[in-house]
XYZ file of C-alpha atoms in Angstrom:
780
model
C 226.421 -99.511 172.109
C 227.484 -101.674 169.328
C 224.193 -102.010 167.802
C 223.463 -98.256 168.181
C 226.830 -97.581 166.370
C 225.968 -99.719 163.406
C 222.763 -97.795 162.745
C 224.258 -94.439 162.985
C 226.935 -95.510 160.244
C 224.144 -96.884 158.310
C 221.867 -93.791 158.502
C 224.951 -91.758 157.295
C 225.688 -93.690 154.232
C 221.868 -93.568 153.385
C 221.756 -89.816 153.719
C 224.904 -89.331 151.572
C 223.506 -91.310 148.806
C 220.051 -89.969 148.820
C 221.751 -86.412 149.100
C 223.862 -87.146 145.910
C 220.989 -88.568 143.948
C 218.565 -85.880 144.669
C 221.493 -83.346 143.912
C 221.679 -84.989 140.603
C 217.990 -84.792 140.248
C 217.962 -81.011 141.126
C 220.796 -80.037 138.806
C 220.572 -82.096 135.873
C 223.013 -81.855 133.096
C 221.692 -79.702 130.185
C 220.630 -81.755 127.180
C 220.927 -79.827 123.870
C 219.130 -80.223 120.794
C 220.279 -78.920 117.245
C 217.340 -76.324 117.772
C 219.188 -74.717 120.773
C 222.045 -73.712 118.723
C 221.251 -70.111 117.443
C 224.517 -68.919 115.836
C 224.319 -66.166 113.253
C 225.846 -66.127 110.682
C 225.060 -69.985 110.062
C 228.380 -71.957 110.306
C 229.398 -73.974 107.131
C 228.987 -77.300 109.015
C 227.947 -78.122 112.601
C 227.516 -81.514 114.292
C 225.908 -81.776 117.547
C 227.316 -84.392 119.853
C 226.107 -85.839 123.283
C 227.116 -84.069 126.392
C 228.133 -80.448 127.153
C 230.898 -78.333 128.436
C 230.571 -76.074 131.678
C 232.593 -73.088 132.293
C 233.478 -72.455 135.849
C 236.104 -70.709 138.000
C 238.569 -73.579 137.604
C 238.302 -73.422 133.647
C 241.808 -72.590 132.266
C 242.860 -70.923 128.994
C 245.634 -72.262 127.221
C 247.549 -70.137 124.321
C 250.709 -70.231 122.456
C 251.054 -66.631 121.499
C 249.761 -62.963 122.068
C 247.633 -63.015 119.046
C 245.718 -65.921 120.314
C 245.362 -64.402 123.848
C 244.011 -61.174 122.223
C 241.706 -63.246 120.250
C 240.498 -65.151 123.258
C 240.464 -61.765 125.067
C 236.692 -61.009 123.753
C 235.163 -64.058 125.228
C 237.105 -63.896 128.550
C 236.108 -60.267 129.013
C 232.348 -61.317 128.638
C 232.866 -64.198 130.999
C 234.352 -61.764 133.470
C 231.893 -59.315 133.393
C 228.516 -61.198 133.048
C 229.554 -64.555 134.759
C 232.167 -63.184 137.356
C 234.622 -65.699 135.800
C 238.115 -64.474 135.663
C 239.858 -67.323 133.929
C 243.396 -68.259 134.281
C 245.661 -68.127 131.135
C 248.249 -71.046 131.298
C 251.260 -71.963 129.378
C 250.732 -75.660 129.592
C 247.707 -77.588 128.438
C 245.768 -78.853 131.409
C 244.355 -82.453 131.338
C 240.797 -81.292 131.288
C 238.432 -78.414 131.906
C 240.400 -75.839 129.583
C 240.001 -73.845 126.351
C 243.020 -74.213 123.908
C 243.766 -72.024 121.026
C 245.628 -73.911 118.300
C 247.337 -73.031 114.998
C 246.024 -74.961 112.068
C 248.011 -74.176 108.989
C 245.644 -76.275 106.541
C 242.809 -73.911 107.117
C 242.143 -70.886 105.024
C 242.379 -67.278 106.192
C 239.443 -66.405 108.232
C 238.455 -70.044 108.625
C 238.167 -71.781 111.974
C 237.356 -75.081 113.440
C 235.723 -75.343 116.866
C 235.446 -78.797 118.888
C 233.658 -78.758 121.946
C 233.576 -82.079 124.311
C 232.935 -82.193 127.855
C 236.448 -81.826 128.905
C 237.777 -79.053 126.826
C 237.208 -76.685 123.876
C 239.541 -76.285 120.933
C 239.542 -73.490 118.580
C 241.791 -73.936 115.480
C 242.553 -71.249 112.769
C 245.354 -70.119 110.602
C 244.752 -66.438 111.203
C 244.077 -63.841 113.874
C 240.628 -63.446 112.297
C 239.854 -67.092 112.358
C 240.609 -67.057 116.201
C 238.404 -63.972 116.723
C 235.645 -65.764 114.642
C 235.970 -68.977 116.759
C 235.680 -66.810 120.042
C 232.704 -65.215 118.691
C 230.913 -68.157 117.851
C 231.590 -69.612 121.624
C 230.171 -66.475 122.742
C 227.039 -67.227 120.880
C 226.791 -70.638 122.219
C 226.457 -69.362 125.559
C 223.361 -68.110 127.068
C 222.265 -64.769 125.910
C 222.959 -63.375 129.357
C 226.650 -63.649 128.417
C 226.167 -60.134 126.708
C 225.178 -58.386 129.853
C 226.989 -55.467 131.116
C 226.431 -56.681 134.764
C 226.951 -59.968 136.635
C 224.067 -62.449 136.359
C 223.813 -64.997 138.949
C 221.841 -68.323 138.622
C 222.925 -68.913 134.927
C 224.360 -72.197 134.034
C 227.441 -71.148 131.870
C 227.112 -74.124 129.657
C 227.577 -74.849 125.797
C 226.711 -78.013 123.852
C 229.262 -80.285 122.577
C 229.696 -79.511 118.925
C 231.999 -79.768 116.050
C 232.104 -76.861 113.637
C 234.089 -76.323 110.574
C 233.408 -72.672 109.402
C 234.625 -70.201 106.664
C 233.186 -67.154 104.841
C 231.762 -67.254 101.437
C 233.079 -63.677 100.750
C 236.250 -61.727 101.281
C 234.313 -58.376 101.650
C 231.939 -58.325 104.404
C 231.342 -54.665 105.155
C 229.405 -51.665 106.588
C 229.515 -48.011 105.494
C 229.200 -45.194 108.074
C 228.551 -41.675 106.642
C 230.326 -39.290 108.921
C 230.068 -36.149 106.675
C 226.147 -35.643 106.859
C 226.250 -36.192 110.553
C 229.488 -36.662 112.673
C 229.906 -39.621 114.783
C 232.562 -39.635 117.435
C 235.435 -42.141 117.954
C 233.533 -44.158 120.746
C 230.738 -44.861 118.484
C 232.920 -46.132 115.649
C 234.770 -48.285 118.083
C 231.432 -49.878 119.296
C 230.234 -50.443 115.693
C 233.541 -52.324 115.056
C 232.737 -54.428 118.051
C 229.483 -55.529 116.492
C 231.033 -56.134 113.289
C 233.384 -58.635 114.617
C 230.351 -60.156 116.716
C 228.706 -60.836 113.272
C 232.075 -62.066 111.623
C 231.959 -58.836 109.352
C 235.637 -57.681 108.415
C 234.991 -54.174 106.893
C 234.249 -50.674 108.096
C 233.995 -48.215 105.234
C 234.196 -44.558 106.631
C 232.707 -41.903 104.428
C 235.051 -39.002 105.702
C 234.397 -36.478 102.934
C 231.349 -34.963 101.530
C 229.750 -31.628 100.605
C 228.420 -31.184 104.162
C 231.638 -31.797 106.064
C 235.414 -32.823 105.850
C 235.876 -35.320 108.711
C 239.506 -36.183 108.755
C 242.641 -34.041 109.819
C 244.956 -33.396 107.078
C 248.124 -31.697 108.534
C 249.172 -30.077 105.289
C 245.874 -28.460 104.923
C 244.506 -27.415 108.302
C 241.818 -25.210 106.720
C 240.048 -28.553 105.730
C 239.086 -29.151 109.400
C 239.172 -25.484 110.363
C 236.323 -24.389 107.909
C 235.377 -27.755 106.163
C 234.288 -29.622 109.039
C 231.669 -27.030 110.484
C 228.574 -25.839 108.884
C 225.947 -23.094 109.744
C 223.598 -25.096 112.180
C 220.009 -25.585 110.368
C 219.114 -28.950 112.116
C 215.831 -27.654 112.855
C 214.982 -27.433 109.146
C 214.303 -30.314 106.692
C 217.296 -31.528 105.200
C 216.377 -30.488 101.701
C 214.905 -27.181 102.567
C 217.893 -25.465 104.368
C 218.856 -22.145 102.930
C 222.253 -21.813 101.170
C 224.640 -20.003 103.809
C 227.029 -17.408 102.890
C 230.498 -17.942 102.795
C 230.947 -15.543 105.622
C 228.674 -17.143 107.927
C 230.444 -19.040 110.684
C 229.991 -22.869 110.721
C 229.221 -24.128 114.361
C 227.785 -27.661 113.805
C 230.292 -30.691 113.063
C 233.476 -32.102 113.897
C 236.301 -34.199 112.640
C 238.403 -37.170 113.639
C 242.225 -36.168 114.536
C 245.053 -38.227 113.123
C 245.427 -39.552 116.709
C 241.553 -40.560 116.574
C 242.112 -42.297 113.319
C 245.138 -44.082 114.550
C 243.257 -45.360 117.510
C 240.352 -46.404 115.587
C 242.500 -48.523 113.127
C 244.387 -50.059 115.897
C 241.227 -51.073 117.716
C 239.564 -52.397 114.295
C 242.969 -54.636 113.770
C 242.147 -55.889 117.377
C 238.784 -57.118 116.078
C 239.956 -58.430 112.822
C 238.406 -55.599 110.993
C 239.806 -53.533 108.244
C 238.987 -49.723 107.973
C 238.756 -48.439 104.337
C 238.732 -44.704 103.869
C 236.716 -42.733 101.384
C 238.161 -39.567 100.297
C 235.375 -38.070 97.521
C 236.495 -36.925 94.202
C 235.853 -35.178 91.981
C 232.399 -34.298 93.230
C 230.977 -34.165 96.699
C 233.658 -31.955 97.957
C 231.905 -28.661 98.591
C 233.508 -28.712 102.263
C 237.055 -28.960 100.605
C 236.214 -25.976 98.243
C 234.714 -23.934 100.888
C 238.217 -24.496 102.626
C 240.245 -23.818 99.483
C 238.115 -21.971 96.666
C 241.110 -22.306 94.161
C 240.679 -26.121 93.973
C 237.480 -25.485 91.951
C 237.116 -24.168 88.430
C 235.487 -21.015 89.504
C 237.550 -20.179 92.266
C 234.544 -18.465 94.140
C 234.142 -18.531 97.971
C 231.300 -20.780 98.777
C 230.005 -22.167 102.346
C 229.916 -25.633 103.720
C 226.255 -26.704 102.811
C 224.054 -27.280 105.869
C 221.792 -29.649 104.032
C 220.781 -31.237 100.909
C 222.641 -29.965 97.664
C 221.680 -30.803 93.929
C 223.138 -30.658 91.360
C 226.507 -30.686 92.606
C 228.323 -28.294 90.509
C 231.184 -27.122 92.685
C 233.666 -30.027 92.175
C 237.540 -30.298 91.848
C 238.884 -28.582 88.655
C 240.297 -31.406 86.641
C 242.384 -29.090 84.376
C 244.897 -27.724 87.155
C 247.940 -29.380 88.224
C 247.483 -28.045 91.650
C 243.946 -30.030 91.965
C 246.296 -33.200 91.661
C 249.028 -32.093 93.935
C 246.514 -31.225 96.585
C 244.951 -34.813 96.294
C 248.146 -36.484 96.231
C 249.257 -34.863 99.378
C 245.886 -35.729 101.095
C 245.978 -39.074 100.050
C 249.658 -39.523 101.047
C 248.499 -38.655 104.683
C 245.379 -40.903 104.656
C 247.321 -43.945 103.476
C 249.772 -43.142 106.190
C 246.883 -43.657 108.541
C 244.968 -46.514 107.018
C 246.815 -49.712 106.114
C 243.842 -50.810 104.188
C 244.425 -52.537 100.643
C 241.676 -50.341 99.170
C 241.218 -46.721 98.916
C 237.810 -45.279 98.242
C 237.686 -42.189 95.975
C 233.803 -41.811 95.688
C 233.630 -40.822 92.018
C 229.795 -40.479 91.997
C 227.330 -37.949 90.909
C 229.543 -35.253 89.659
C 227.777 -32.502 87.527
C 230.489 -31.319 85.136
C 228.935 -27.959 84.062
C 231.943 -26.159 85.162
C 234.270 -28.190 83.330
C 232.516 -27.526 79.978
C 233.399 -23.746 80.272
C 236.514 -23.884 82.350
C 239.619 -22.885 80.342
C 241.846 -25.223 82.451
C 239.718 -28.183 81.952
C 239.242 -27.432 78.162
C 243.011 -27.229 77.830
C 243.398 -30.433 79.623
C 240.725 -32.128 77.232
C 242.621 -30.803 74.164
C 246.065 -31.963 75.454
C 244.978 -35.307 76.455
C 242.738 -35.870 73.242
C 239.617 -36.142 75.308
C 236.390 -35.943 73.466
C 233.936 -34.984 76.152
C 233.638 -34.271 80.046
C 233.008 -38.101 80.778
C 236.222 -38.898 79.285
C 237.961 -35.897 81.402
C 236.338 -37.696 84.556
C 237.848 -41.139 83.358
C 241.266 -39.223 82.857
C 240.802 -37.897 86.481
C 240.178 -41.257 88.086
C 242.637 -43.099 86.127
C 245.283 -40.529 87.165
C 244.396 -41.100 90.762
C 244.538 -44.780 90.293
C 247.952 -44.469 88.929
C 249.154 -42.759 92.052
C 247.438 -44.849 94.381
C 248.942 -48.012 92.706
C 252.262 -46.292 92.909
C 251.700 -46.457 96.677
C 251.086 -50.074 96.714
C 247.439 -49.782 97.188
C 244.037 -50.496 95.115
C 241.678 -47.768 94.096
C 237.952 -48.467 94.590
C 235.170 -46.099 93.687
C 231.351 -46.091 92.999
C 230.190 -47.467 89.781
C 230.255 -43.878 88.206
C 233.758 -44.381 87.739
C 233.359 -46.726 84.908
C 232.090 -43.854 82.809
C 234.606 -42.846 80.266
C 236.635 -46.153 80.893
C 238.447 -47.515 84.049
C 242.143 -48.163 84.763
C 242.401 -52.226 84.820
C 243.894 -52.281 88.463
C 240.891 -50.423 89.895
C 237.760 -51.881 91.642
C 234.151 -50.843 91.721
C 231.344 -50.421 94.271
C 228.096 -51.109 92.482
C 225.259 -49.021 94.218
C 222.940 -48.201 91.338
C 221.372 -51.627 91.222
C 223.699 -54.525 89.859
C 224.399 -53.168 86.324
C 227.753 -51.725 87.578
C 228.748 -54.960 88.991
C 227.892 -56.538 85.937
C 229.751 -54.302 83.569
C 232.780 -53.860 85.922
C 233.265 -57.800 86.411
C 232.688 -58.384 82.791
C 235.730 -56.257 82.206
C 237.764 -57.954 84.684
C 237.441 -55.523 87.571
C 236.939 -56.839 91.051
C 233.556 -55.600 92.537
C 231.894 -54.993 95.800
C 227.915 -55.231 95.556
C 225.779 -52.726 97.501
C 222.558 -52.080 95.386
C 220.355 -49.479 96.935
C 217.565 -52.086 96.867
C 218.932 -54.483 99.324
C 221.812 -52.574 101.049
C 220.800 -48.915 101.846
C 220.057 -48.892 105.384
C 218.939 -45.157 105.219
C 215.625 -46.733 103.904
C 212.745 -47.452 105.893
C 212.302 -51.025 107.422
C 208.745 -50.696 108.336
C 205.579 -48.800 107.982
C 206.597 -45.031 107.349
C 203.664 -43.906 109.497
C 205.414 -45.628 112.621
C 209.143 -45.268 111.831
C 211.633 -42.615 112.445
C 212.637 -40.464 109.433
C 214.401 -42.069 106.642
C 215.629 -41.207 103.235
C 212.738 -43.083 101.420
C 212.404 -46.665 100.032
C 211.565 -49.863 101.721
C 214.132 -52.329 102.875
C 212.831 -54.717 105.459
C 214.935 -57.175 107.067
C 213.591 -59.859 105.050
C 214.586 -58.153 101.751
C 218.155 -57.886 103.037
C 218.320 -61.359 103.770
C 217.163 -62.133 99.933
C 220.319 -60.180 98.772
C 223.061 -62.198 97.119
C 226.158 -60.390 95.764
C 226.505 -62.788 92.745
C 224.062 -62.029 90.313
C 222.325 -65.087 88.253
C 223.344 -63.655 84.889
C 227.058 -63.650 85.972
C 229.528 -66.030 84.313
C 231.462 -68.061 86.581
C 234.701 -65.740 85.674
C 232.405 -62.797 86.597
C 231.387 -64.322 89.838
C 235.117 -64.727 90.766
C 235.448 -61.137 90.742
C 232.734 -60.459 93.256
C 234.730 -59.615 96.459
C 231.481 -59.277 98.702
C 228.985 -56.839 99.786
C 228.109 -54.301 102.244
C 225.423 -52.134 103.999
C 225.528 -48.345 103.601
C 224.003 -46.125 106.162
C 223.983 -42.502 104.598
C 223.321 -40.204 107.501
C 221.189 -37.283 105.975
C 218.448 -37.951 108.509
C 220.470 -40.025 111.092
C 222.025 -37.501 113.680
C 222.294 -39.530 116.664
C 223.907 -42.922 117.661
C 220.587 -44.226 118.729
C 219.100 -43.471 115.401
C 222.063 -45.169 113.657
C 221.762 -48.207 115.749
C 218.104 -48.463 114.839
C 218.797 -48.285 111.237
C 221.590 -50.708 111.376
C 220.272 -53.465 113.450
C 218.847 -55.927 113.117
C 219.231 -55.498 109.069
C 223.075 -56.148 109.653
C 222.373 -59.435 111.472
C 220.641 -60.594 108.190
C 223.337 -59.254 105.917
C 226.048 -60.871 108.040
C 224.553 -64.280 106.994
C 224.284 -63.593 103.327
C 227.852 -62.751 103.132
C 229.209 -65.477 105.309
C 227.165 -68.570 105.128
C 226.751 -71.010 101.877
C 223.948 -69.810 99.714
C 222.555 -73.365 99.635
C 221.922 -73.258 103.413
C 220.144 -69.929 103.643
C 216.186 -70.192 104.453
C 214.403 -67.218 105.815
C 211.988 -69.327 107.633
C 214.637 -71.150 109.587
C 216.847 -68.025 109.843
C 213.885 -66.336 111.795
C 213.931 -69.005 114.526
C 217.666 -67.934 115.249
C 216.876 -64.077 114.762
C 214.335 -63.548 117.335
C 216.879 -65.122 120.140
C 219.464 -62.587 118.829
C 217.199 -59.777 119.556
C 217.734 -60.780 123.330
C 221.339 -60.771 122.887
C 221.100 -57.211 121.373
C 219.022 -56.130 124.142
C 221.990 -57.063 126.658
C 224.393 -55.269 124.502
C 222.501 -52.139 124.800
C 221.836 -51.777 121.036
C 218.591 -49.810 120.112
C 217.675 -52.225 117.546
C 214.344 -51.869 115.479
C 211.522 -54.022 116.045
C 209.830 -53.271 112.916
C 209.979 -57.019 111.866
C 207.173 -57.696 114.472
C 205.109 -54.954 113.046
C 202.064 -55.804 110.880
C 201.202 -54.236 107.348
C 197.971 -54.154 105.364
C 197.363 -54.594 101.515
C 194.165 -53.072 100.596
C 192.046 -53.582 97.409
C 189.075 -51.862 96.573
C 186.316 -52.964 94.364
C 185.311 -49.866 92.371
C 182.016 -51.601 91.389
C 180.776 -52.658 94.909
C 183.070 -50.357 97.143
C 183.953 -53.302 99.096
C 187.520 -53.069 100.591
C 189.452 -56.480 100.999
C 192.314 -56.139 103.646
C 195.210 -58.331 103.737
C 197.182 -58.412 106.926
C 200.918 -59.393 106.733
C 204.109 -59.803 108.676
C 207.630 -60.503 107.693
C 207.672 -63.963 109.771
C 206.640 -67.100 108.250
C 203.261 -68.264 109.346
C 202.523 -65.221 111.840
C 199.893 -65.721 114.569
C 197.969 -62.442 113.753
C 194.840 -61.596 115.893
C 192.397 -58.624 115.030
C 189.344 -56.870 116.156
C 186.969 -54.713 113.954
C 184.874 -52.939 116.648
C 187.801 -50.632 117.880
C 188.254 -52.674 120.943
C 191.918 -53.610 122.089
C 193.496 -56.686 120.722
C 193.560 -59.448 123.317
C 193.679 -63.285 123.502
C 189.961 -63.611 122.578
C 190.664 -61.503 119.305
C 190.006 -62.976 115.704
C 192.795 -65.187 114.530
C 193.712 -63.803 110.930
C 193.341 -66.344 108.350
C 192.142 -64.842 105.016
C 191.639 -61.431 103.920
C 189.125 -59.188 105.714
C 186.060 -57.738 103.684
C 184.917 -54.323 104.741
C 181.550 -52.739 103.597
C 180.966 -50.027 106.461
C 182.961 -47.661 108.567
C 185.344 -50.068 110.223
C 188.458 -49.740 112.433
C 190.909 -52.758 112.403
C 193.344 -53.366 115.241
C 195.763 -56.127 114.965
C 198.664 -57.531 116.775
C 201.303 -60.139 116.169
C 201.358 -62.831 118.791
C 204.196 -65.167 120.071
C 203.676 -67.901 122.582
C 200.153 -66.516 123.099
C 201.354 -62.972 124.072
C 201.302 -59.893 121.941
C 204.525 -58.557 120.521
C 205.515 -55.521 118.202
C 203.318 -52.279 117.889
C 199.415 -52.689 117.470
C 198.302 -51.961 114.040
C 195.480 -49.776 113.694
C 193.738 -48.416 110.530
C 190.171 -47.021 109.930
C 188.250 -47.357 106.789
C 185.656 -44.341 106.752
C 182.646 -44.818 104.462
C 181.767 -41.333 104.087
C 179.072 -39.998 101.777
C 181.203 -39.323 98.761
C 182.728 -42.894 98.521
C 182.789 -44.200 94.989
C 180.803 -41.097 93.580
C 182.030 -39.394 90.205
C 185.110 -36.929 90.401
C 185.478 -34.203 87.673
C 189.045 -32.839 87.927
C 188.952 -29.131 86.868
C 192.965 -29.124 87.390
C 194.296 -32.442 86.700
C 196.781 -34.059 88.697
C 200.355 -34.828 87.610
C 201.116 -37.935 85.790
C 203.942 -38.841 88.228
C 201.536 -39.223 91.160
C 198.172 -40.451 89.780
C 197.111 -42.451 92.852
C 194.279 -44.792 91.934
C 193.126 -42.624 88.972
C 189.708 -40.970 89.122
C 188.501 -43.059 92.202
C 191.524 -41.913 94.198
C 189.664 -38.966 96.089
C 187.042 -41.004 97.555
C 188.071 -44.757 97.526
C 188.353 -45.078 101.407
C 191.942 -45.972 101.443
C 194.110 -43.538 102.982
C 197.666 -42.659 101.934
C 200.684 -43.192 104.161
C 203.868 -41.161 104.777
C 205.481 -43.003 101.768
C 204.242 -40.669 99.035
C 205.203 -43.559 96.605
C 202.667 -45.738 97.918
C 200.132 -45.343 95.103
C 197.497 -43.847 97.189
C 198.333 -40.023 96.489
C 197.402 -37.557 93.775
C 199.716 -34.507 93.366
C 199.979 -31.196 91.881
C 203.220 -29.226 91.055
C 203.033 -25.475 91.061
C 199.449 -25.770 90.591
C 196.143 -25.695 92.592
C 193.711 -28.668 92.991
C 190.244 -28.059 92.209
C 187.669 -30.727 91.575
C 183.992 -31.350 91.928
C 182.239 -34.668 93.544
C 178.871 -35.568 92.292
C 176.985 -37.321 95.033
C 174.390 -38.179 92.441
C 171.502 -37.059 94.367
C 170.750 -34.119 96.911
C 172.392 -35.145 100.189
C 172.625 -33.503 103.473
C 176.087 -32.665 104.281
C 177.949 -30.729 107.153
C 181.749 -31.496 106.993
C 184.315 -31.799 104.423
C 187.898 -32.936 105.048
C 190.934 -32.906 102.758
C 193.619 -35.341 103.693
C 197.345 -34.057 102.789
C 200.779 -34.518 103.411
C 203.825 -32.188 104.338
C 207.402 -33.453 103.559
C 209.419 -30.448 102.760
C 212.569 -32.261 102.166
C 211.281 -33.677 98.869
C 209.190 -30.245 98.370
C 205.849 -31.550 99.384
C 203.916 -28.829 101.254
C 200.578 -28.448 102.818
C 197.932 -26.434 101.030
C 197.963 -22.503 101.909
C 194.313 -22.305 101.179
C 191.221 -24.594 101.201
C 187.738 -23.934 100.228
C 184.560 -25.758 99.828
C 181.719 -24.939 97.843
C 178.271 -26.412 97.337
C 175.801 -26.581 94.372
C 172.635 -28.245 93.722
C 172.731 -27.911 89.800
C 176.382 -28.120 89.286
C 176.652 -24.489 87.780
C 176.161 -22.215 90.798
C 178.300 -22.882 93.627
C 178.213 -21.211 97.179
C 181.333 -21.210 99.507
C 180.375 -22.704 103.003
C 183.930 -22.569 104.586
C 187.664 -21.619 104.082
C 190.827 -22.163 105.520
C 193.787 -19.918 105.068
C 197.132 -20.960 106.572
C 200.685 -19.359 106.043
C 203.779 -21.303 104.915
C 205.467 -22.660 108.089
C 209.080 -24.518 108.102
C 208.665 -28.040 109.225
C 211.424 -30.838 109.399
C 209.018 -33.537 109.928
C 206.625 -35.638 107.701
C 203.046 -34.760 108.891
C 199.643 -36.394 107.565
C 196.760 -34.026 108.222
C 193.185 -33.590 107.476
C 191.960 -30.208 106.777
C 188.381 -30.006 107.952
C 185.795 -27.321 107.169
C 182.565 -27.803 109.129
C 179.437 -25.817 108.604
C 175.603 -25.798 109.200
C 173.963 -28.691 107.704
C 173.143 -28.260 103.951
C 171.622 -30.113 101.163
C 173.491 -30.428 98.118
C 174.467 -32.525 95.124
C 177.845 -31.351 94.181
C 180.738 -30.635 96.377
C 183.628 -28.498 94.970
C 186.927 -28.582 96.737
C 189.705 -26.164 95.993
C 193.393 -26.332 97.494
C 195.868 -23.898 96.627
C 199.472 -24.873 96.552
C 202.581 -23.012 97.660
C 203.706 -22.795 94.062
C 207.254 -22.234 94.739
C 209.662 -23.580 97.755
C 211.599 -21.091 99.705
C 214.593 -21.900 97.528
C 212.590 -21.094 94.330
C 211.794 -24.734 93.127
C 208.539 -26.165 92.249
C 206.302 -27.211 95.218
C 204.229 -30.150 95.353
C 200.653 -30.556 96.760
C 199.800 -34.141 97.732
C 196.075 -35.074 98.408
C 194.890 -38.685 99.216
C 191.182 -38.413 100.348
C 188.151 -35.992 100.254
C 185.818 -36.983 102.977
C 182.266 -35.684 102.869
C 180.090 -36.013 105.919
């Protein structure tokens, strides 16, 4: 019995140690490397230490005031939802396994320090925003599953031991939402605020007033929302091809934010460290206000709220009437009562002052004030509003046009027409926010127009956004000191849904957040991409409809006009991309050809290509066909010459194999305005032909229309031509950008000369000149 007991105890001890040992092996502590840390924007300094901190149900949260608790709440809410960890908040610091938020008065505003060791986490800051940003960094140190809207099991909620000292490079890190062209409800605005805070951005600029809609309740002037916030519904037509409604037509499309909505949005933004800056346009972009109160204009004629594009903008506030300024001061008083923002945006852009030149009130004002021209009258207008806003303890900010004619010393400028306005304003001692259209207009395309949702135009991929820097190289140190920062602008002419809005904002806003926060010397596109792709997973968990355009492949083509050899260069935004392709029309798989050098094409070929990551295809498949038809490289005689504005590739454009895209500025289109296209292609010898196709584009917004008539004629002597086919098509309203080949097929004929006539619409439905765009004439 004695011996048996001994072995039983020994066995138990052995089993215990084996179990502990095996348990340690099966659940080893996470070992982190610096490459595991994917925080965006990149912290100022970050040091990785050995070890890690694990969140569990016993982790406590120690705060000393309500503001710290509110800042911690964003992280705690995520842990509760995604990890089912409802952490206890305590009033005394525990000995271990806790997070503490600690005041550090030595830190600057918005700065924070984060120390993580195996026993505790300490977030130090001197401001509410600093605590917010420290909390958001902790969130990004956790696995991406922390962003899930549902509980996720079997995830180790572990973060590396790190020391981070972090602060922003610029004070103004913003995004503008255009609520006028298309209205977005309060809930989406609050979602956007959450996403700004997540990326340590601190300014939401709301474009509340424009021609197409007044979006804020003003109690003293109820017609601004009763009339001005709704327009005649023409959403089925192109933005710039919508008819001008009559004043008596009732508007049904639109909406506005009540003052209670505004209060809720502002309070919510404050809880996320975000300032909401209102924009009330003046003196132009205010047709919605004049539709509500015609007496505010020079002509005092009833007008309707425009349903779409409006140019030029001549119905503007009358600068000669005292009642105009009384109205604006009353409006701004209510606005400033709702928005505690230091800055009040007054627009000030794109004012066509035609009516001011003949208005008796404006002319009297100019004479009384000693103003030489209407530009100085606009300066008077803005200076007067600046004095009022300054009297109310705020700062006027406007688009860079407010510089014209002189600007009050206290005003700030938002530079959008490139960087010139920012250079000029900062040289004059004005603070500036840099938001050049080239890098910061998120209504531009971010990928191939042929595969992207409709956008305003231009091309601003995420890599270009990342290249943006608010401080221009030619600025002096004094000028650079006046740069408050930068912001993105999402104009909403073509953005009518929240899903589309998200697509245009993300992931470009991720790149902008780093350009505005992180030290310039630490920014590197190649390194940034290693943190960007993991961020995509976090955006997915957050339910954001982000664009995957960065994965897509684009092609540059070069045609040797002497040999008709096409050289195709395949590209992608990511450094050293793994691109694979086929040339025989087959699908791209792991056996496809790795792309290394430009592809040379000498016969009809379809290129299919895909970007690969970890030996798997990602993004959309690129596909382009190069058709070596019978007219390639043959002489073209233009009977009617194309416009100098759109010359394409010159006289070789119509038969150079390279097709145009939906981007009519891509250099592959020739165009005629108010005129027909007529040309003759010389095949140089008698050739058998049976089909001719004319490649065209329709984009009715910028007045580009399909031909209304196409005819093909053949000749052997170049003198007598016989018609072999016609296409007649009536005009149809079309809200989309469409590429189409109009094909005329006929019985086989032998011919040397092929004449093609394409008749244009001549005039748009609104009476303007209509463009006809053609990219290739294919002869088969």
